[in-house]
Tab-separated table of C-alpha atoms in Angstrom:
chain	number	residue	atom	x	y	z
A	1	MET	CA	-26.412	-61.558	-72.953
A	2	SER	CA	-23.519	-63.967	-72.620
A	3	GLN	CA	-22.091	-65.005	-69.253
A	4	THR	CA	-18.888	-63.059	-69.994
A	5	GLU	CA	-20.843	-59.835	-70.599
A	6	VAL	CA	-22.812	-60.345	-67.367
A	7	GLU	CA	-19.584	-60.775	-65.404
A	8	LEU	CA	-18.080	-57.624	-66.962
A	9	GLN	CA	-21.193	-55.554	-66.123
A	10	SER	CA	-21.141	-56.875	-62.562
A	11	GLN	CA	-17.497	-55.875	-62.211
A	12	ARG	CA	-18.254	-52.359	-63.543
A	13	LEU	CA	-21.104	-51.909	-61.000
A	14	GLU	CA	-18.886	-53.111	-58.164
A	15	ALA	CA	-16.110	-50.699	-59.190
A	16	SER	CA	-18.647	-47.859	-59.432
A	17	ASN	CA	-19.955	-48.596	-55.915
A	18	ILE	CA	-16.418	-48.664	-54.521
A	19	SER	CA	-15.642	-45.330	-56.213
A	20	THR	CA	-18.853	-43.754	-54.877
A	21	SER	CA	-18.134	-45.053	-51.378
A	22	SER	CA	-14.575	-43.702	-51.568
A	23	VAL	CA	-15.814	-40.276	-52.667
A	24	ALA	CA	-18.344	-40.227	-49.815
A	25	GLN	CA	-15.647	-41.177	-47.321
A	26	ASP	CA	-13.348	-38.486	-48.691
A	27	HIS	CA	-16.193	-35.957	-48.455
A	28	ASN	CA	-16.912	-36.930	-44.838
A	29	MET	CA	-13.215	-36.702	-43.991
A	30	ASP	CA	-13.054	-33.257	-45.606
A	31	GLU	CA	-16.071	-32.162	-43.539
A	32	GLU	CA	-14.493	-33.481	-40.327
A	33	GLU	CA	-11.189	-31.802	-41.123
A	34	GLY	CA	-13.003	-28.565	-41.934
A	35	HIS	CA	-14.944	-28.740	-38.664
A	36	ALA	CA	-11.722	-29.395	-36.753
A	37	ARG	CA	-10.065	-26.436	-38.474
A	38	GLN	CA	-13.075	-24.256	-37.605
A	39	GLN	CA	-12.873	-25.299	-33.965
A	40	GLN	CA	-9.139	-24.580	-33.962
A	41	LEU	CA	-9.733	-21.174	-35.536
A	42	GLY	CA	-12.383	-20.462	-32.916
A	43	ALA	CA	-9.978	-21.423	-30.156
A	44	ASP	CA	-7.237	-19.321	-31.735
A	45	GLY	CA	-9.685	-16.437	-32.000
A	46	GLU	CA	-10.530	-16.716	-28.313
A	47	GLU	CA	-6.821	-16.766	-27.431
A	48	GLU	CA	-6.221	-13.737	-29.651
A	49	GLU	CA	-9.154	-11.949	-28.010
A	50	GLU	CA	-7.688	-12.656	-24.561
A	51	GLU	CA	-4.318	-11.320	-25.694
A	52	MET	CA	-5.968	-8.179	-27.077
A	53	ASN	CA	-7.857	-7.566	-23.848
A	54	GLY	CA	-4.813	-8.139	-21.633
A	55	PRO	CA	-1.608	-6.115	-21.353
A	56	LEU	CA	0.846	-6.156	-24.259
A	57	LEU	CA	4.068	-7.888	-23.278
A	58	ILE	CA	7.223	-5.884	-23.886
A	59	GLU	CA	8.705	-8.660	-26.067
A	60	GLN	CA	6.395	-7.454	-28.860
A	61	LEU	CA	8.586	-4.350	-29.235
A	62	GLU	CA	11.523	-6.432	-30.424
A	63	GLY	CA	12.561	-5.484	-33.952
A	64	ASN	CA	12.822	-2.160	-35.803
A	65	GLY	CA	16.082	-1.355	-34.063
A	66	ILE	CA	15.034	-2.678	-30.627
A	67	THR	CA	17.093	-5.726	-29.678
A	68	THR	CA	16.629	-8.608	-27.264
A	69	SER	CA	19.333	-7.036	-25.121
A	70	ASP	CA	17.316	-3.805	-24.912
A	71	ILE	CA	14.250	-5.763	-23.783
A	72	LYS	CA	16.263	-7.471	-21.036
A	73	LYS	CA	17.580	-4.125	-19.792
A	74	LEU	CA	14.063	-2.689	-19.598
A	75	LYS	CA	12.700	-5.755	-17.795
A	76	ALA	CA	15.529	-5.520	-15.275
A	77	GLU	CA	14.193	-2.063	-14.356
A	78	GLY	CA	10.612	-3.282	-13.913
A	79	TYR	CA	9.177	-2.638	-17.401
A	80	HIS	CA	7.350	-5.782	-18.498
A	81	THR	CA	4.553	-4.433	-20.703
A	82	ILE	CA	4.317	-2.006	-23.601
A	83	GLU	CA	1.859	0.021	-21.531
A	84	SER	CA	4.506	0.575	-18.868
A	85	ILE	CA	6.815	2.010	-21.538
A	86	ALA	CA	4.100	4.190	-23.064
A	87	TYR	CA	3.189	5.668	-19.664
A	88	THR	CA	6.817	6.470	-18.753
A	89	PRO	CA	8.516	9.787	-19.677
A	90	LYS	CA	11.451	9.494	-22.082
A	91	ARG	CA	13.801	11.156	-19.610
A	92	GLN	CA	13.088	8.309	-17.191
A	93	LEU	CA	13.795	5.659	-19.833
A	94	ILE	CA	17.203	7.249	-20.366
A	95	THR	CA	18.076	6.398	-16.753
A	96	VAL	CA	17.874	2.682	-17.608
A	97	LYS	CA	21.442	1.371	-17.728
A	98	GLY	CA	22.533	0.748	-21.323
A	99	ILE	CA	19.683	2.712	-22.944
A	100	SER	CA	20.869	5.771	-24.869
A	101	GLU	CA	18.791	8.871	-25.542
A	102	ALA	CA	18.267	7.855	-29.168
A	103	LYS	CA	17.269	4.317	-28.141
A	104	ALA	CA	14.863	5.667	-25.505
A	105	GLU	CA	13.272	7.843	-28.197
A	106	LYS	CA	12.907	4.812	-30.474
A	107	ILE	CA	11.425	2.617	-27.744
A	108	SER	CA	8.984	5.304	-26.655
A	109	ASN	CA	7.814	5.948	-30.231
A	110	GLU	CA	7.276	2.243	-30.938
A	111	ALA	CA	5.264	1.839	-27.725
A	112	ALA	CA	3.116	4.862	-28.600
A	113	LYS	CA	2.129	3.153	-31.874
A	114	LEU	CA	0.592	0.233	-29.978
A	115	VAL	CA	-0.958	1.993	-26.969
A	116	PRO	CA	-3.622	4.686	-27.548
A	117	LEU	CA	-2.473	7.855	-25.806
A	118	GLY	CA	-4.638	10.456	-27.546
A	119	PHE	CA	-8.182	11.689	-27.101
A	120	THR	CA	-11.237	9.446	-27.141
A	121	THR	CA	-14.953	10.140	-26.920
A	122	ALA	CA	-16.741	10.110	-23.589
A	123	SER	CA	-18.953	7.378	-25.051
A	124	GLU	CA	-15.970	5.100	-25.704
A	125	PHE	CA	-14.530	5.820	-22.278
A	126	HIS	CA	-17.914	5.064	-20.698
A	127	SER	CA	-18.008	1.768	-22.592
A	128	ARG	CA	-14.559	0.814	-21.271
A	129	ARG	CA	-15.515	1.711	-17.714
A	130	SER	CA	-18.618	-0.462	-17.967
A	131	GLU	CA	-16.281	-3.443	-18.379
A	132	LEU	CA	-14.670	-2.817	-14.973
A	133	ILE	CA	-15.637	-5.243	-12.225
A	134	CYS	CA	-15.950	-4.795	-8.473
A	135	LEU	CA	-14.620	-7.169	-5.809
A	136	THR	CA	-16.997	-8.008	-2.993
A	137	THR	CA	-15.905	-7.073	0.518
A	138	GLY	CA	-17.950	-9.854	2.097
A	139	SER	CA	-20.506	-7.354	3.438
A	140	LYS	CA	-23.568	-6.497	1.341
A	141	GLN	CA	-23.967	-3.187	3.141
A	142	LEU	CA	-20.351	-2.235	2.475
A	143	ASP	CA	-20.625	-3.355	-1.155
A	144	THR	CA	-23.699	-1.151	-1.571
A	145	LEU	CA	-21.852	1.805	-0.061
A	146	LEU	CA	-19.021	1.280	-2.572
A	147	GLY	CA	-21.344	0.932	-5.544
A	148	GLY	CA	-20.806	-2.816	-5.886
A	149	GLY	CA	-17.506	-3.397	-4.125
A	150	VAL	CA	-13.855	-2.442	-4.518
A	151	GLU	CA	-13.344	-1.162	-8.047
A	152	THR	CA	-10.664	-2.612	-10.308
A	153	GLY	CA	-8.319	-0.353	-12.237
A	154	SER	CA	-8.083	2.160	-9.398
A	155	ILE	CA	-6.561	2.742	-5.949
A	156	THR	CA	-8.724	2.424	-2.832
A	157	GLU	CA	-7.265	3.785	0.409
A	158	VAL	CA	-8.568	2.467	3.737
A	159	PHE	CA	-7.461	4.394	6.825
A	160	GLY	CA	-8.302	4.390	10.499
A	161	GLU	CA	-6.968	3.870	13.990
A	162	PHE	CA	-5.690	0.604	15.434
A	163	ARG	CA	-8.268	-2.248	15.458
A	164	THR	CA	-10.715	-0.606	13.083
A	165	GLY	CA	-10.653	-3.537	10.620
A	166	LYS	CA	-8.194	-2.397	7.952
A	167	SER	CA	-6.160	-5.617	7.830
A	168	GLN	CA	-9.283	-7.752	8.304
A	169	LEU	CA	-10.794	-6.183	5.186
A	170	CYS	CA	-7.574	-6.899	3.294
A	171	HIS	CA	-7.611	-10.564	4.345
A	172	THR	CA	-11.203	-10.948	3.152
A	173	LEU	CA	-10.477	-9.289	-0.201
A	174	ALA	CA	-7.455	-11.566	-0.687
A	175	VAL	CA	-9.922	-14.462	-0.828
A	176	THR	CA	-12.934	-12.886	-2.560
A	177	CYS	CA	-10.773	-11.677	-5.462
A	178	GLN	CA	-10.345	-15.364	-6.388
A	179	LEU	CA	-14.087	-15.980	-6.701
A	180	PRO	CA	-15.875	-16.182	-10.078
A	181	ILE	CA	-17.047	-12.841	-11.429
A	182	ASP	CA	-20.718	-13.797	-10.989
A	183	MET	CA	-20.015	-14.254	-7.250
A	184	GLY	CA	-18.401	-10.845	-6.885
A	185	GLY	CA	-14.834	-11.974	-7.492
A	186	GLY	CA	-12.164	-11.195	-10.039
A	187	GLU	CA	-11.102	-14.744	-10.993
A	188	GLY	CA	-7.494	-13.825	-10.249
A	189	LYS	CA	-4.727	-14.140	-7.714
A	190	CYS	CA	-3.711	-11.675	-5.006
A	191	LEU	CA	-0.411	-9.908	-4.316
A	192	TYR	CA	-0.016	-8.985	-0.650
A	193	ILE	CA	2.750	-6.605	0.513
A	194	ASP	CA	2.939	-6.542	4.312
A	195	THR	CA	4.915	-3.756	6.004
A	196	GLU	CA	3.812	-4.312	9.617
A	197	GLY	CA	3.781	-8.097	9.995
A	198	THR	CA	-0.005	-8.340	10.373
A	199	PHE	CA	-0.631	-10.959	7.661
A	200	ARG	CA	-2.073	-14.229	9.011
A	201	PRO	CA	-2.600	-17.151	6.564
A	202	ASN	CA	-4.957	-18.948	8.980
A	203	ARG	CA	-7.451	-16.103	8.485
A	204	LEU	CA	-7.509	-16.884	4.772
A	205	VAL	CA	-8.305	-20.541	5.508
A	206	SER	CA	-11.475	-19.739	7.470
A	207	ILE	CA	-12.583	-17.181	4.870
A	208	ALA	CA	-11.959	-19.649	2.022
A	209	GLU	CA	-14.104	-22.277	3.762
A	210	ARG	CA	-16.910	-19.725	4.052
A	211	TYR	CA	-16.989	-19.380	0.254
A	212	GLY	CA	-16.503	-23.079	-0.465
A	213	LEU	CA	-12.970	-22.653	-1.796
A	214	SER	CA	-10.113	-25.080	-1.261
A	215	PRO	CA	-7.957	-23.613	1.544
A	216	ASN	CA	-4.756	-24.951	-0.023
A	217	ASP	CA	-5.593	-23.546	-3.462
A	218	CYS	CA	-6.599	-20.262	-1.866
A	219	LEU	CA	-3.266	-19.945	-0.059
A	220	ASP	CA	-1.365	-20.861	-3.230
A	221	ASN	CA	-3.142	-18.030	-5.061
A	222	VAL	CA	-1.881	-15.370	-2.635
A	223	ALA	CA	1.662	-14.143	-3.306
A	224	TYR	CA	2.941	-12.707	-0.016
A	225	ALA	CA	5.991	-10.534	0.646
A	226	ARG	CA	7.187	-8.734	3.768
A	227	ALA	CA	8.695	-5.289	3.079
A	228	TYR	CA	11.475	-4.190	5.437
A	229	ASN	CA	12.217	-0.658	4.240
A	230	ALA	CA	10.837	1.950	1.857
A	231	GLU	CA	13.258	1.050	-0.936
A	232	HIS	CA	12.426	-2.641	-0.599
A	233	GLN	CA	8.729	-1.748	-0.712
A	234	LEU	CA	9.198	-0.084	-4.128
A	235	ASN	CA	11.359	-2.937	-5.440
A	236	LEU	CA	8.559	-5.366	-4.609
A	237	LEU	CA	6.319	-3.475	-7.038
A	238	HIS	CA	8.846	-4.124	-9.818
A	239	LEU	CA	8.723	-7.828	-8.962
A	240	ALA	CA	4.926	-7.650	-8.848
A	241	ALA	CA	4.861	-6.244	-12.392
A	242	GLN	CA	6.846	-9.246	-13.619
A	243	MET	CA	4.491	-11.679	-11.871
A	244	MET	CA	1.390	-9.968	-13.255
A	245	ALA	CA	2.814	-10.154	-16.771
A	246	GLU	CA	3.138	-13.936	-16.387
A	247	SER	CA	-0.111	-14.805	-14.576
A	248	ARG	CA	-3.564	-13.377	-13.915
A	249	PHE	CA	-3.876	-11.265	-10.763
A	250	SER	CA	-6.944	-9.245	-9.798
A	251	LEU	CA	-5.823	-7.561	-6.553
A	252	LEU	CA	-2.743	-5.867	-5.090
A	253	ILE	CA	-2.706	-5.059	-1.357
A	254	VAL	CA	-0.229	-2.848	0.505
A	255	ASP	CA	-0.763	-3.020	4.282
A	256	SER	CA	0.219	-0.398	5.259
A	257	ILE	CA	1.398	2.248	2.816
A	258	MET	CA	3.183	4.771	5.089
A	259	SER	CA	4.539	2.646	7.940
A	260	LEU	CA	8.082	2.268	6.577
A	261	TYR	CA	8.296	5.817	5.245
A	262	ARG	CA	7.625	7.171	8.738
A	263	THR	CA	10.602	5.273	10.148
A	264	ASP	CA	12.995	5.584	7.179
A	265	TYR	CA	12.473	9.340	6.842
A	266	ALA	CA	12.445	10.749	10.370
A	267	GLY	CA	12.348	14.461	11.111
A	268	ARG	CA	11.174	17.514	9.206
A	269	GLY	CA	14.483	17.787	7.380
A	270	GLU	CA	13.679	14.646	5.372
A	271	LEU	CA	10.032	15.486	4.701
A	272	SER	CA	10.689	16.578	1.117
A	273	ALA	CA	12.671	13.414	0.326
A	274	ARG	CA	9.965	11.293	1.943
A	275	GLN	CA	7.171	12.841	-0.103
A	276	THR	CA	9.172	12.440	-3.310
A	277	SER	CA	9.671	8.745	-2.545
A	278	VAL	CA	5.990	8.292	-1.646
A	279	ALA	CA	4.946	10.011	-4.885
A	280	LYS	CA	7.098	7.594	-6.907
A	281	PHE	CA	5.602	4.606	-5.118
A	282	MET	CA	2.025	5.824	-5.646
A	283	ARG	CA	2.700	6.563	-9.304
A	284	THR	CA	3.987	3.022	-9.749
A	285	LEU	CA	0.858	1.660	-8.068
A	286	GLN	CA	-1.372	3.645	-10.423
A	287	ARG	CA	0.649	2.452	-13.396
A	288	LEU	CA	0.100	-1.181	-12.373
A	289	ALA	CA	-3.632	-0.543	-11.947
A	290	ASP	CA	-3.777	0.969	-15.441
A	291	GLU	CA	-1.611	-1.704	-17.090
A	292	PHE	CA	-3.200	-4.822	-15.638
A	293	GLY	CA	-6.673	-3.585	-14.639
A	294	ILE	CA	-6.230	-4.824	-11.079
A	295	ALA	CA	-7.781	-3.423	-7.928
A	296	VAL	CA	-5.220	-1.755	-5.653
A	297	VAL	CA	-6.043	-1.523	-1.934
A	298	ILE	CA	-3.760	0.341	0.458
A	299	THR	CA	-4.216	0.818	4.188
A	300	ASN	CA	-3.045	3.919	6.010
A	301	GLN	CA	-2.542	5.147	9.542
A	302	VAL	CA	-3.979	8.317	11.070
A	303	VAL	CA	-2.412	11.119	13.075
A	304	ALA	CA	-3.988	13.723	15.333
A	305	GLN	CA	-4.096	17.251	13.942
A	306	VAL	CA	-2.276	19.717	16.180
A	307	ASP	CA	-4.177	22.711	14.827
A	308	GLY	CA	-5.923	24.333	17.779
A	309	MET	CA	-8.998	25.201	15.711
A	310	SER	CA	-9.481	21.679	14.320
A	311	GLY	CA	-11.247	20.331	17.393
A	312	MET	CA	-13.750	23.172	17.323
A	313	TYR	CA	-15.036	22.502	13.800
A	314	ASN	CA	-14.116	18.838	13.362
A	315	PRO	CA	-15.508	16.279	15.850
A	316	ASP	CA	-12.776	13.810	14.784
A	317	PRO	CA	-9.528	15.777	14.375
A	318	LYS	CA	-7.540	12.726	13.196
A	319	LYS	CA	-6.449	12.639	9.564
A	320	PRO	CA	-4.659	10.097	7.338
A	321	ILE	CA	-0.913	10.567	7.013
A	322	GLY	CA	0.907	11.053	3.731
A	323	GLY	CA	-0.437	14.504	2.955
A	324	ASN	CA	-1.629	15.581	-0.473
A	325	ILE	CA	0.493	12.948	-2.238
A	326	ILE	CA	-1.640	10.084	-0.920
A	327	ALA	CA	-4.842	12.134	-1.107
A	328	HIS	CA	-4.505	12.933	-4.817
A	329	ALA	CA	-3.199	9.505	-5.844
A	330	SER	CA	-6.039	7.547	-4.186
A	331	THR	CA	-9.231	7.264	-6.220
A	332	THR	CA	-11.499	6.298	-3.333
A	333	ARG	CA	-10.709	6.977	0.342
A	334	LEU	CA	-12.516	5.104	3.115
A	335	SER	CA	-12.476	6.032	6.792
A	336	LEU	CA	-12.971	3.218	9.327
A	337	LYS	CA	-14.029	3.655	12.953
A	338	LYS	CA	-14.684	1.184	15.728
A	339	GLY	CA	-18.292	0.582	16.664
A	340	ARG	CA	-19.963	-1.560	19.288
A	341	GLY	CA	-18.427	-5.011	19.776
A	342	GLU	CA	-17.301	-6.420	16.439
A	343	GLN	CA	-19.064	-3.708	14.480
A	344	ARG	CA	-17.151	-1.165	12.421
A	345	ILE	CA	-18.277	2.009	10.664
A	346	CYS	CA	-17.081	2.792	7.141
A	347	LYS	CA	-17.478	6.281	5.702
A	348	ILE	CA	-16.796	7.524	2.189
A	349	TYR	CA	-14.110	10.110	2.910
A	350	ASP	CA	-13.440	11.044	-0.718
A	351	SER	CA	-14.563	9.676	-4.082
A	352	PRO	CA	-15.074	11.032	-7.613
A	353	CYS	CA	-18.410	9.248	-8.029
A	354	LEU	CA	-19.712	8.021	-4.649
A	355	PRO	CA	-21.772	10.263	-2.350
A	356	GLU	CA	-20.560	10.989	1.171
A	357	SER	CA	-22.259	8.303	3.232
A	358	ASP	CA	-21.500	5.545	5.728
A	359	CYS	CA	-22.515	2.029	6.711
A	360	VAL	CA	-21.949	-0.552	9.429
A	361	PHE	CA	-20.203	-3.884	8.889
A	362	ALA	CA	-18.806	-6.501	11.260
A	363	ILE	CA	-15.694	-8.640	11.676
A	364	TYR	CA	-16.214	-12.379	12.185
A	365	GLU	CA	-14.069	-15.503	12.263
A	366	ASP	CA	-14.806	-16.072	8.562
A	367	GLY	CA	-14.071	-12.503	7.486
A	368	ILE	CA	-15.981	-9.293	6.896
A	369	GLY	CA	-19.782	-9.518	6.920
A	370	ASP	CA	-23.002	-7.709	7.743
A	371	PRO	CA	-23.923	-7.139	11.410
A	372	LYS	CA	-26.108	-9.858	12.905
A	373	VAL	CA	-29.267	-9.166	14.882
A	374	GLU	CA	-27.654	-10.246	18.151
A	375	ASP	CA	-24.819	-7.750	17.534
A	376	ASP	CA	-27.317	-4.882	17.677
A	377	GLU	CA	-28.862	-6.020	20.948
């Protein structure tokens, strides 16, 4: 073989090696790109799953005759999710300024296509309820009484006399709702509507330190508002709906529910108007619980029954105010009484699934907890 032929063969081998190396590099690059695409698809899938599990934002209704202007009008009236539209009667949508009867019909029909409003099997409903979480109260005994803690997706009413621990329980829940789920929390923020001026941020600091949370972060995760009248109290719920549509919240507190209604609607002549207003507020609370899956906790005052026979058959003739409106709207009702020292007694007053029972808890500097041995002595 001549020297020229040897050189040509060497060049062919070198070119073949370069081509093979290039193909291998291209193959590796394709694999890396494919892996990156798979990771991106996985991330997109997780985001889509989160969107499916959360509330449907009202912007998704835009189109099919529903304009951006219509969406703005609905949001101005407190409708921020498709669920809120689906749960609202058409005659109420017509009251929205700028929404005609035909447009209300269209909006309602489009919302009904996206939100299941028909029958489902008890098995499916049981499966959905198994996904609900409970927020720890800080007391193991109280959590046990409540079947794990304060249930999300429902309204829990806490009533009792002055200094029975209603606001203290609310302060503790405002912190524990921020905990991870495996620690009894809801991994969400808290909305706190205060009607009596009893909210104290320094209480949250000591409770946050108990659970190893950053006090500053804890305070930032509590959205606080003082309500000054019954109308303002309802308007705050509309603002709360907007905030919950934009960020994750796990708890809404109203402390206390009836305080402003008692002063704004004085006398028997305004009783009917008061109850109508209370019913609207409670319905809005339930709607928020259904839409966003949050736990709603309301505190309530008590009043002595003036019935002459009540003391004979009832050792504690005091009852929560608000009448049947509050009674029927609340899922679980808890009665608090003062015990010895810092101890308090909680009794299941009414519940669709919890037996009538009671337990003892205590109030400490770092929130609600179980009674200590020295407290019993």
